[in-house]
CSV table of C-alpha atoms and ligand atoms in Angstrom, one decimal:
chain,number,residue,atom,x,y,z
A,1,UNK,CA,37.6,-28.8,1.4
A,2,UNK,CA,40.3,-26.3,2.2
A,3,UNK,CA,41.6,-23.4,0.2
A,4,UNK,CA,44.8,-25.3,-0.5
A,5,UNK,CA,43.0,-28.2,-2.2
A,6,UNK,CA,44.8,-28.1,-5.5
A,7,UNK,CA,42.0,-29.3,-7.7
A,8,UNK,CA,38.8,-27.9,-6.2
A,9,UNK,CA,36.5,-25.5,-7.9
A,10,UNK,CA,33.9,-23.3,-6.3
A,11,UNK,CA,30.9,-21.8,-8.1
A,12,UNK,CA,29.6,-18.6,-6.6
A,13,UNK,CA,26.0,-17.7,-7.4
A,14,UNK,CA,24.5,-14.4,-6.3
A,15,UNK,CA,20.8,-14.8,-5.7
A,16,UNK,CA,18.2,-12.1,-5.3
A,17,UNK,CA,14.6,-13.3,-5.6
A,18,UNK,CA,15.3,-16.2,-7.9
A,19,UNK,CA,13.1,-18.8,-6.3
A,20,UNK,CA,11.4,-19.3,-9.7
A,21,UNK,CA,14.5,-20.5,-11.4
A,22,UNK,CA,16.9,-21.8,-8.7
A,23,UNK,CA,15.6,-25.4,-9.0
A,24,UNK,CA,16.2,-25.7,-12.7
A,25,UNK,CA,19.4,-23.8,-12.4
A,26,UNK,CA,20.9,-26.1,-9.8
A,27,UNK,CA,19.8,-29.2,-11.8
A,28,UNK,CA,21.7,-28.0,-14.8
A,29,UNK,CA,24.7,-26.8,-12.8
A,30,UNK,CA,24.9,-30.1,-10.8
A,31,UNK,CA,24.9,-32.1,-14.1
A,32,UNK,CA,27.8,-30.1,-15.3
A,33,UNK,CA,29.8,-30.4,-12.0
A,34,UNK,CA,29.2,-34.2,-12.0
A,35,UNK,CA,31.2,-34.4,-15.2
A,36,UNK,CA,34.2,-32.5,-13.9
A,37,UNK,CA,37.3,-34.2,-12.7
A,38,UNK,CA,37.8,-31.6,-10.0
A,39,UNK,CA,36.0,-31.6,-6.7
A,40,UNK,CA,33.4,-28.9,-7.0
A,41,UNK,CA,31.3,-26.9,-4.6
A,42,UNK,CA,28.5,-24.3,-5.0
A,43,UNK,CA,28.0,-21.3,-2.8
A,44,UNK,CA,24.7,-19.6,-3.1
A,45,UNK,CA,24.8,-16.1,-1.8
A,46,UNK,CA,21.3,-15.0,-0.8
A,47,UNK,CA,21.4,-11.2,-1.3
A,48,UNK,CA,18.5,-10.3,0.8
A,49,UNK,CA,15.8,-12.1,-1.2
A,50,UNK,CA,12.2,-11.4,-0.2
A,51,UNK,CA,10.8,-14.4,-1.9
A,52,UNK,CA,11.2,-18.1,-1.2
A,53,UNK,CA,14.8,-18.2,-2.4
A,54,UNK,CA,16.2,-18.9,1.1
A,55,UNK,CA,14.0,-22.0,1.5
A,56,UNK,CA,14.9,-23.2,-2.0
A,57,UNK,CA,18.6,-22.8,-1.2
A,58,UNK,CA,18.2,-24.7,2.1
A,59,UNK,CA,16.4,-27.5,0.2
A,60,UNK,CA,19.2,-27.6,-2.4
A,61,UNK,CA,21.8,-27.7,0.4
A,62,UNK,CA,20.0,-30.7,2.1
A,63,UNK,CA,19.8,-32.5,-1.2
A,64,UNK,CA,23.4,-31.9,-2.5
A,65,UNK,CA,26.4,-32.0,-0.1
A,66,UNK,CA,28.3,-29.7,-2.4
A,67,UNK,CA,25.9,-26.8,-1.8
A,68,UNK,CA,26.8,-24.1,0.7
A,69,UNK,CA,24.8,-21.0,1.5
A,70,UNK,CA,25.7,-17.6,2.6
A,71,UNK,CA,22.9,-15.2,3.5
A,72,UNK,CA,23.6,-11.5,3.7
A,73,UNK,CA,21.8,-9.4,6.3
A,74,UNK,CA,19.9,-7.4,3.6
A,75,UNK,CA,20.1,-6.7,-0.1
A,76,UNK,CA,23.5,-5.2,-0.8
A,77,UNK,CA,23.5,-5.5,-4.6
A,78,UNK,CA,25.0,-7.9,-7.0
A,79,UNK,CA,28.6,-6.6,-6.7
A,80,UNK,CA,28.6,-6.9,-2.9
A,81,UNK,CA,27.0,-10.3,-3.1
A,82,UNK,CA,29.7,-11.5,-5.5
A,83,UNK,CA,32.4,-10.1,-3.3
A,84,UNK,CA,30.9,-11.9,-0.3
A,85,UNK,CA,30.9,-15.1,-2.3
A,86,UNK,CA,34.5,-14.6,-3.3
A,87,UNK,CA,35.5,-13.9,0.3
A,88,UNK,CA,34.0,-17.2,1.4
A,89,UNK,CA,34.5,-19.5,-1.6
A,90,UNK,CA,37.0,-22.3,-1.1
A,91,UNK,CA,38.9,-23.7,-4.1
A,92,UNK,CA,41.8,-23.1,-6.3
A,93,UNK,CA,39.5,-21.6,-8.9
A,94,UNK,CA,36.2,-19.8,-8.4
A,95,UNK,CA,33.5,-19.4,-11.0
A,96,UNK,CA,30.9,-16.6,-10.8
A,97,UNK,CA,27.6,-17.5,-12.4
A,98,UNK,CA,24.2,-15.8,-12.4
A,99,UNK,CA,21.2,-17.8,-11.1
A,100,UNK,CA,18.9,-16.8,-14.0
A,101,UNK,CA,20.3,-19.3,-16.5
A,102,UNK,CA,21.2,-16.5,-18.9
A,103,UNK,CA,24.8,-17.8,-18.8
A,104,UNK,CA,24.9,-21.5,-19.6
A,105,UNK,CA,26.6,-23.7,-16.9
A,106,UNK,CA,27.6,-26.0,-19.7
A,107,UNK,CA,30.4,-23.6,-20.5
A,108,UNK,CA,32.2,-24.4,-17.2
A,109,UNK,CA,34.3,-27.3,-18.6
A,110,UNK,CA,35.7,-25.0,-21.2
A,111,UNK,CA,36.5,-22.3,-18.6
A,112,UNK,CA,38.3,-24.9,-16.5
A,113,UNK,CA,40.3,-26.1,-19.4
A,114,UNK,CA,41.5,-22.6,-20.2
A,115,UNK,CA,42.4,-22.1,-16.5
A,116,UNK,CA,44.3,-25.4,-16.6
A,117,UNK,CA,46.3,-24.1,-19.6
A,118,UNK,CA,47.5,-21.2,-17.5
A,119,UNK,CA,45.0,-18.4,-17.5
A,120,UNK,CA,44.0,-16.6,-14.3
A,121,UNK,CA,40.9,-14.9,-15.5
A,122,UNK,CA,38.7,-16.8,-18.0
A,123,UNK,CA,35.7,-14.8,-19.0
A,124,UNK,CA,32.7,-15.6,-21.0
A,125,UNK,CA,32.4,-13.4,-24.0
A,126,UNK,CA,28.9,-12.9,-25.4
A,127,UNK,CA,28.8,-13.4,-29.1
A,128,UNK,CA,25.1,-12.8,-29.5
A,129,UNK,CA,23.2,-10.3,-27.4
A,130,UNK,CA,19.8,-10.8,-29.1
A,131,UNK,CA,18.4,-11.5,-25.7
A,132,UNK,CA,19.2,-7.9,-24.5
A,133,UNK,CA,17.2,-5.0,-25.5
A,134,UNK,CA,18.0,-2.7,-28.4
A,135,UNK,CA,19.0,0.2,-26.2
A,136,UNK,CA,21.3,-2.0,-24.1
A,137,UNK,CA,23.0,-3.4,-27.1
A,138,UNK,CA,23.6,-0.1,-28.9
A,139,UNK,CA,24.9,1.7,-25.8
A,140,UNK,CA,27.2,-1.0,-24.4
A,141,UNK,CA,29.7,-0.9,-27.3
A,142,UNK,CA,30.4,2.8,-27.3
A,143,UNK,CA,30.6,2.8,-23.5
A,144,UNK,CA,33.4,0.2,-23.5
A,145,UNK,CA,35.2,2.0,-26.2
A,146,UNK,CA,35.0,5.2,-24.1
A,147,UNK,CA,36.3,3.3,-21.1
A,148,UNK,CA,39.2,1.8,-23.0
A,149,UNK,CA,40.2,5.2,-24.2
A,150,UNK,CA,39.9,7.2,-21.0
A,151,UNK,CA,40.9,4.6,-18.4
A,152,UNK,CA,44.2,2.9,-18.2
A,153,UNK,CA,42.8,-0.6,-18.1
A,154,UNK,CA,41.4,-2.4,-21.0
A,155,UNK,CA,37.9,-3.7,-20.0
A,156,UNK,CA,36.8,-6.3,-22.5
A,157,UNK,CA,33.5,-5.4,-24.1
A,158,UNK,CA,30.8,-8.0,-24.3
A,159,UNK,CA,31.9,-9.7,-21.1
A,160,UNK,CA,29.9,-9.8,-17.9
A,161,UNK,CA,30.5,-11.3,-14.5
A,162,UNK,CA,30.4,-14.9,-15.8
A,163,UNK,CA,34.0,-15.9,-15.4
A,164,UNK,CA,36.5,-18.2,-13.7
A,165,UNK,CA,39.1,-16.7,-11.4
A,166,UNK,CA,42.2,-18.5,-10.2
A,167,UNK,CA,43.0,-18.4,-6.5
A,168,UNK,CA,45.5,-15.5,-6.9
A,169,UNK,CA,43.1,-13.5,-9.0
A,170,UNK,CA,40.3,-14.0,-6.3
A,171,UNK,CA,42.7,-12.9,-3.6
A,172,UNK,CA,43.7,-9.9,-5.6
A,173,UNK,CA,40.1,-8.9,-6.2
A,174,UNK,CA,38.9,-9.3,-2.6
A,175,UNK,CA,41.8,-7.2,-1.5
A,176,UNK,CA,40.2,-4.3,-3.2
A,177,UNK,CA,37.7,-3.2,-0.7
A,178,UNK,CA,36.3,-0.1,-2.5
A,179,UNK,CA,32.7,0.5,-2.0
A,180,UNK,CA,31.9,1.6,-5.5
A,181,UNK,CA,32.6,-1.8,-7.1
A,182,UNK,CA,32.6,-1.7,-10.9
A,183,UNK,CA,33.4,-5.4,-11.0
A,184,UNK,CA,34.2,-5.6,-14.7
A,185,UNK,CA,36.8,-2.9,-14.2
A,186,UNK,CA,38.2,-4.7,-11.1
A,187,UNK,CA,38.7,-8.0,-12.9
A,188,UNK,CA,40.6,-6.2,-15.6
A,189,UNK,CA,42.5,-4.0,-13.1
A,190,UNK,CA,44.2,-6.8,-11.2
A,191,UNK,CA,45.9,-8.0,-14.4
A,192,UNK,CA,47.2,-11.6,-14.8
A,193,UNK,CA,46.7,-13.6,-18.0
A,194,UNK,CA,43.2,-13.3,-19.2
A,195,UNK,CA,41.4,-15.4,-21.8
A,196,UNK,CA,37.9,-15.2,-23.4
A,197,UNK,CA,35.6,-18.0,-24.1
A,198,UNK,CA,32.7,-17.0,-26.5
A,199,UNK,CA,29.2,-18.1,-25.8
A,200,UNK,CA,25.6,-17.1,-26.6
A,201,UNK,CA,23.7,-15.3,-23.8
A,202,UNK,CA,20.1,-16.5,-23.4
A,203,UNK,CA,17.0,-14.8,-22.2
A,204,UNK,CA,16.2,-15.1,-18.5
A,205,UNK,CA,14.7,-18.5,-17.6
A,206,UNK,CA,12.2,-16.8,-15.3
A,207,UNK,CA,11.8,-14.0,-12.9
A,208,UNK,CA,12.9,-10.6,-14.1
A,209,UNK,CA,16.1,-8.6,-14.6
A,210,UNK,CA,16.9,-6.1,-11.9
A,211,UNK,CA,18.7,-3.9,-14.4
A,212,UNK,CA,16.5,-0.9,-15.2
A,213,UNK,CA,17.9,1.7,-17.5
A,214,UNK,CA,18.3,4.1,-14.6
A,215,UNK,CA,20.5,1.4,-12.9
A,216,UNK,CA,22.4,0.8,-16.1
A,217,UNK,CA,23.1,4.6,-16.4
A,218,UNK,CA,24.4,4.6,-12.8
A,219,UNK,CA,26.5,1.6,-13.5
A,220,UNK,CA,28.1,3.5,-16.4
A,221,UNK,CA,28.7,6.5,-14.2
A,222,UNK,CA,30.2,4.1,-11.6
A,223,UNK,CA,32.5,2.6,-14.3
A,224,UNK,CA,33.7,6.0,-15.4
A,225,UNK,CA,34.2,7.5,-12.0
A,226,UNK,CA,35.9,4.4,-10.6
A,227,UNK,CA,38.5,4.2,-13.3
A,228,UNK,CA,39.2,7.7,-14.7
A,229,UNK,CA,39.3,11.3,-13.5
A,230,UNK,CA,38.8,12.4,-17.1
A,231,UNK,CA,35.5,14.2,-16.5
A,232,UNK,CA,37.3,16.5,-14.0
A,233,UNK,CA,40.0,17.2,-16.6
A,234,UNK,CA,37.4,17.9,-19.2
A,235,UNK,CA,35.7,20.3,-16.8
A,236,UNK,CA,38.9,22.3,-16.3
A,237,UNK,CA,39.7,22.4,-20.1
A,238,UNK,CA,36.1,23.5,-20.8
A,239,UNK,CA,36.6,26.2,-18.2
A,240,UNK,CA,39.8,27.3,-19.8
A,241,UNK,CA,38.3,27.5,-23.2
A,242,UNK,CA,35.2,29.4,-22.1
A,243,UNK,CA,37.3,31.8,-20.0
A,244,UNK,CA,39.6,32.4,-22.9
A,245,UNK,CA,36.7,33.0,-25.3
A,246,UNK,CA,34.9,35.3,-22.9
A,247,UNK,CA,38.2,37.2,-22.3
A,248,UNK,CA,38.7,37.8,-26.0
A,249,UNK,CA,35.0,38.8,-26.3
A,250,UNK,CA,35.6,41.2,-23.5
A,251,UNK,CA,38.5,42.8,-25.3
A,252,UNK,CA,36.4,43.2,-28.4
A,253,UNK,CA,33.6,44.9,-26.5
A,254,UNK,CA,36.0,47.3,-24.8
A,255,UNK,CA,37.7,48.1,-28.0
A,256,UNK,CA,34.4,48.7,-29.7
A,257,UNK,CA,33.2,51.0,-26.9
A,258,UNK,CA,36.4,53.0,-27.0
A,259,UNK,CA,36.5,53.4,-30.8
A,260,UNK,CA,32.8,53.7,-31.5
A,261,UNK,CA,31.4,55.2,-28.3
A,262,UNK,CA,28.9,53.8,-25.9
A,263,UNK,CA,26.7,51.0,-27.2
A,264,UNK,CA,23.8,50.3,-24.9
A,265,UNK,CA,21.8,47.6,-26.6
A,266,UNK,CA,23.5,44.3,-25.8
A,267,UNK,CA,20.9,42.2,-24.3
A,268,UNK,CA,21.7,39.1,-26.5
A,269,UNK,CA,25.4,39.2,-25.9
A,270,UNK,CA,24.9,39.7,-22.2
A,271,UNK,CA,22.6,36.7,-22.0
A,272,UNK,CA,25.1,34.5,-23.9
A,273,UNK,CA,28.0,35.6,-21.8
A,274,UNK,CA,26.1,35.0,-18.6
A,275,UNK,CA,24.2,31.8,-19.4
A,276,UNK,CA,26.8,29.9,-21.3
A,277,UNK,CA,29.6,29.9,-18.7
A,278,UNK,CA,26.9,29.5,-16.1
A,279,UNK,CA,25.8,26.3,-17.6
A,280,UNK,CA,29.3,25.0,-18.0
A,281,UNK,CA,30.0,25.9,-14.3
A,282,UNK,CA,27.0,23.9,-13.2
A,283,UNK,CA,28.1,20.9,-15.3
A,284,UNK,CA,31.6,21.1,-13.8
A,285,UNK,CA,30.2,21.3,-10.3
A,286,UNK,CA,28.1,18.3,-11.1
A,287,UNK,CA,31.2,16.3,-12.2
A,288,UNK,CA,33.0,17.3,-9.0
A,289,UNK,CA,29.9,16.3,-7.0
A,290,UNK,CA,30.0,12.8,-8.5
A,291,UNK,CA,33.5,12.3,-7.4
A,292,UNK,CA,33.0,14.0,-4.1
A,293,UNK,CA,30.0,11.8,-3.3
A,294,UNK,CA,32.0,8.8,-4.0
A,295,UNK,CA,34.9,10.0,-1.9
A,296,UNK,CA,32.4,10.5,0.9
A,297,UNK,CA,31.2,7.0,0.6
A,298,UNK,CA,34.7,5.5,0.5
A,299,UNK,CA,36.2,7.4,3.4
A,300,UNK,CA,33.5,6.0,5.8
A,301,UNK,CA,35.2,2.6,5.2
A,302,UNK,CA,32.1,0.7,6.0
A,303,UNK,CA,32.2,-3.1,5.5
A,304,UNK,CA,30.9,-4.1,2.1
A,305,UNK,CA,28.2,-6.4,3.6
A,306,UNK,CA,27.2,-8.2,6.7
A,307,UNK,CA,26.6,-11.9,6.9
A,308,UNK,CA,23.4,-13.3,8.4
A,309,UNK,CA,24.2,-17.0,8.2
A,310,UNK,CA,26.9,-19.0,6.6
A,311,UNK,CA,27.0,-22.8,6.0
A,312,UNK,CA,29.8,-24.1,3.8
A,313,UNK,CA,27.7,-27.3,3.0
A,314,UNK,CA,28.0,-30.8,4.3
A,315,UNK,CA,30.8,-31.8,1.9
A,316,UNK,CA,33.0,-29.0,3.3
A,317,UNK,CA,32.0,-29.7,6.9
A,318,UNK,CA,32.4,-33.4,6.8
A,319,UNK,CA,29.1,-35.0,7.2
A,320,UNK,CA,28.9,-35.9,10.9
A,321,UNK,CA,30.2,-32.5,12.0
A,322,UNK,CA,27.8,-30.1,13.7
A,323,UNK,CA,27.1,-26.7,12.3
A,324,UNK,CA,30.4,-24.8,12.0
A,325,UNK,CA,31.6,-21.9,14.1
A,326,UNK,CA,32.8,-19.7,11.4
A,327,UNK,CA,35.1,-17.6,13.5
A,328,UNK,CA,35.5,-17.0,17.2
A,329,UNK,CA,33.3,-14.2,18.7
A,330,UNK,CA,34.8,-10.8,18.2
A,331,UNK,CA,37.1,-11.7,15.3
A,332,UNK,CA,36.6,-10.4,11.8
A,333,UNK,CA,37.1,-12.0,8.4
A,334,UNK,CA,38.6,-9.8,5.8
A,335,UNK,CA,36.6,-6.7,6.4
A,336,UNK,CA,33.4,-8.6,6.8
A,337,UNK,CA,32.0,-9.1,10.2
A,338,UNK,CA,30.3,-12.4,10.7
A,339,UNK,CA,27.3,-11.4,12.7
A,340,UNK,CA,25.2,-14.4,11.7
A,341,UNK,CA,23.2,-16.7,13.9
A,342,UNK,CA,25.5,-19.6,13.2
A,343,UNK,CA,28.6,-17.5,13.9
A,344,UNK,CA,27.2,-16.4,17.2
A,345,UNK,CA,25.3,-19.4,18.3
A,346,UNK,CA,27.6,-22.1,16.9
B,401,UDP,N1,21.5,-10.2,-8.0
B,401,UDP,C1,21.9,-10.0,-6.7
B,401,UDP,N2,21.6,-8.9,-6.0
B,401,UDP,C2,20.9,-7.8,-6.6
B,401,UDP,C3,20.5,-8.0,-7.9
B,401,UDP,C4,20.8,-9.2,-8.6
B,401,UDP,O1,22.5,-10.9,-6.1
B,401,UDP,O2,20.7,-6.8,-5.9
B,401,UDP,C5,21.8,-11.4,-8.7
B,401,UDP,C6,20.5,-12.1,-9.4
B,401,UDP,O3,19.9,-12.9,-8.6
B,401,UDP,C7,21.2,-12.8,-10.6
B,401,UDP,C8,22.4,-12.0,-10.9
B,401,UDP,O4,22.7,-11.2,-9.7
B,401,UDP,O5,21.7,-14.1,-10.2
B,401,UDP,C9,22.2,-11.1,-12.1
B,401,UDP,O6,21.0,-10.3,-12.0
B,401,UDP,P1,20.1,-9.9,-13.2
B,401,UDP,O7,19.7,-11.1,-14.0
B,401,UDP,O8,19.0,-9.0,-12.6
B,401,UDP,O9,21.1,-9.0,-14.0
B,401,UDP,P2,21.3,-9.1,-15.6
B,401,UDP,O10,21.5,-10.5,-16.0
B,401,UDP,O11,20.1,-8.5,-16.2
B,401,UDP,O12,22.5,-8.2,-15.9
B,402,MG,MG1,20.4,-11.9,-15.7
């Protein structure tokens, strides 16, 4: 299947230690794909799994000609895994779907229908987040409201990575090679007509979520720093206000000393004047540090991931063909270097 096949759909599935659920997942996904008019393929991106996921994927690939597999050289994180999948996925439309069955594959026909009616980005919108914890539910909403207010792009709340992207939307997103990938922001940032399809998000079918609260907090920081420099502005305005306040207070002290004579006791006021601006300075430095650290990571311009092995699947290869040579030795594919065994050994 080539990228120009007008009616082909590729499903990209990032996989990190999902051996427990992959079998059930593929069974449900395959049933849905069987019912589609379009030619479909599935690309499992093994993001450095340490369990039996690789074997399970290999088994699925043997059993279903539509299944391709892409193994990264280590765990690069879900965002990089999705990007790797998007880089390699064929098809006129690409669907991103988690392996843990939290997002029902049965929604795919509806996503495809909306794409057919002219939308480039069709995202699943969670109507019911009972499956998520209380803290996650109550913090998500204010976060997206804040993002909408401070950043220029409108990131839909209640949407995750589950979505269909048209070929041009995929090409736009993979052209953004930033290292700090706040994917939800990137989907929105590229623009194009977007549509929402409501669905109910389930609990994980097995295994466990990799999203600890610490990682969620960092995701929120990522979102803010990737899309707005507002914290830096806030820091400078806070500085202005405190400097102004302290200046006025200074005038008051001078005037009082001149008019009423020397006034030695002043421990409390000194502590306030020293500690308050000091705290604000540290906070401002911290904000600058967050941006500086990210700038440091971006300027290194490292590739987003490395590929260990890539097999597009026997449907894409044409059955009799030998294992593919992905690209000639020494060449690079869109910022990712294929260092895999297949790529080297053919
Ligand atoms: N995932 C991945 N790399 C990682 C972490 C997760 O590819 O480093 C995959 C994981 O296998 C799953 C999807 O990303 O298919 C979503 O992960 P998870 O269920 O932990 O996130 P949540 O659904 O809780 O947001
Ligand atoms: Mg999940």
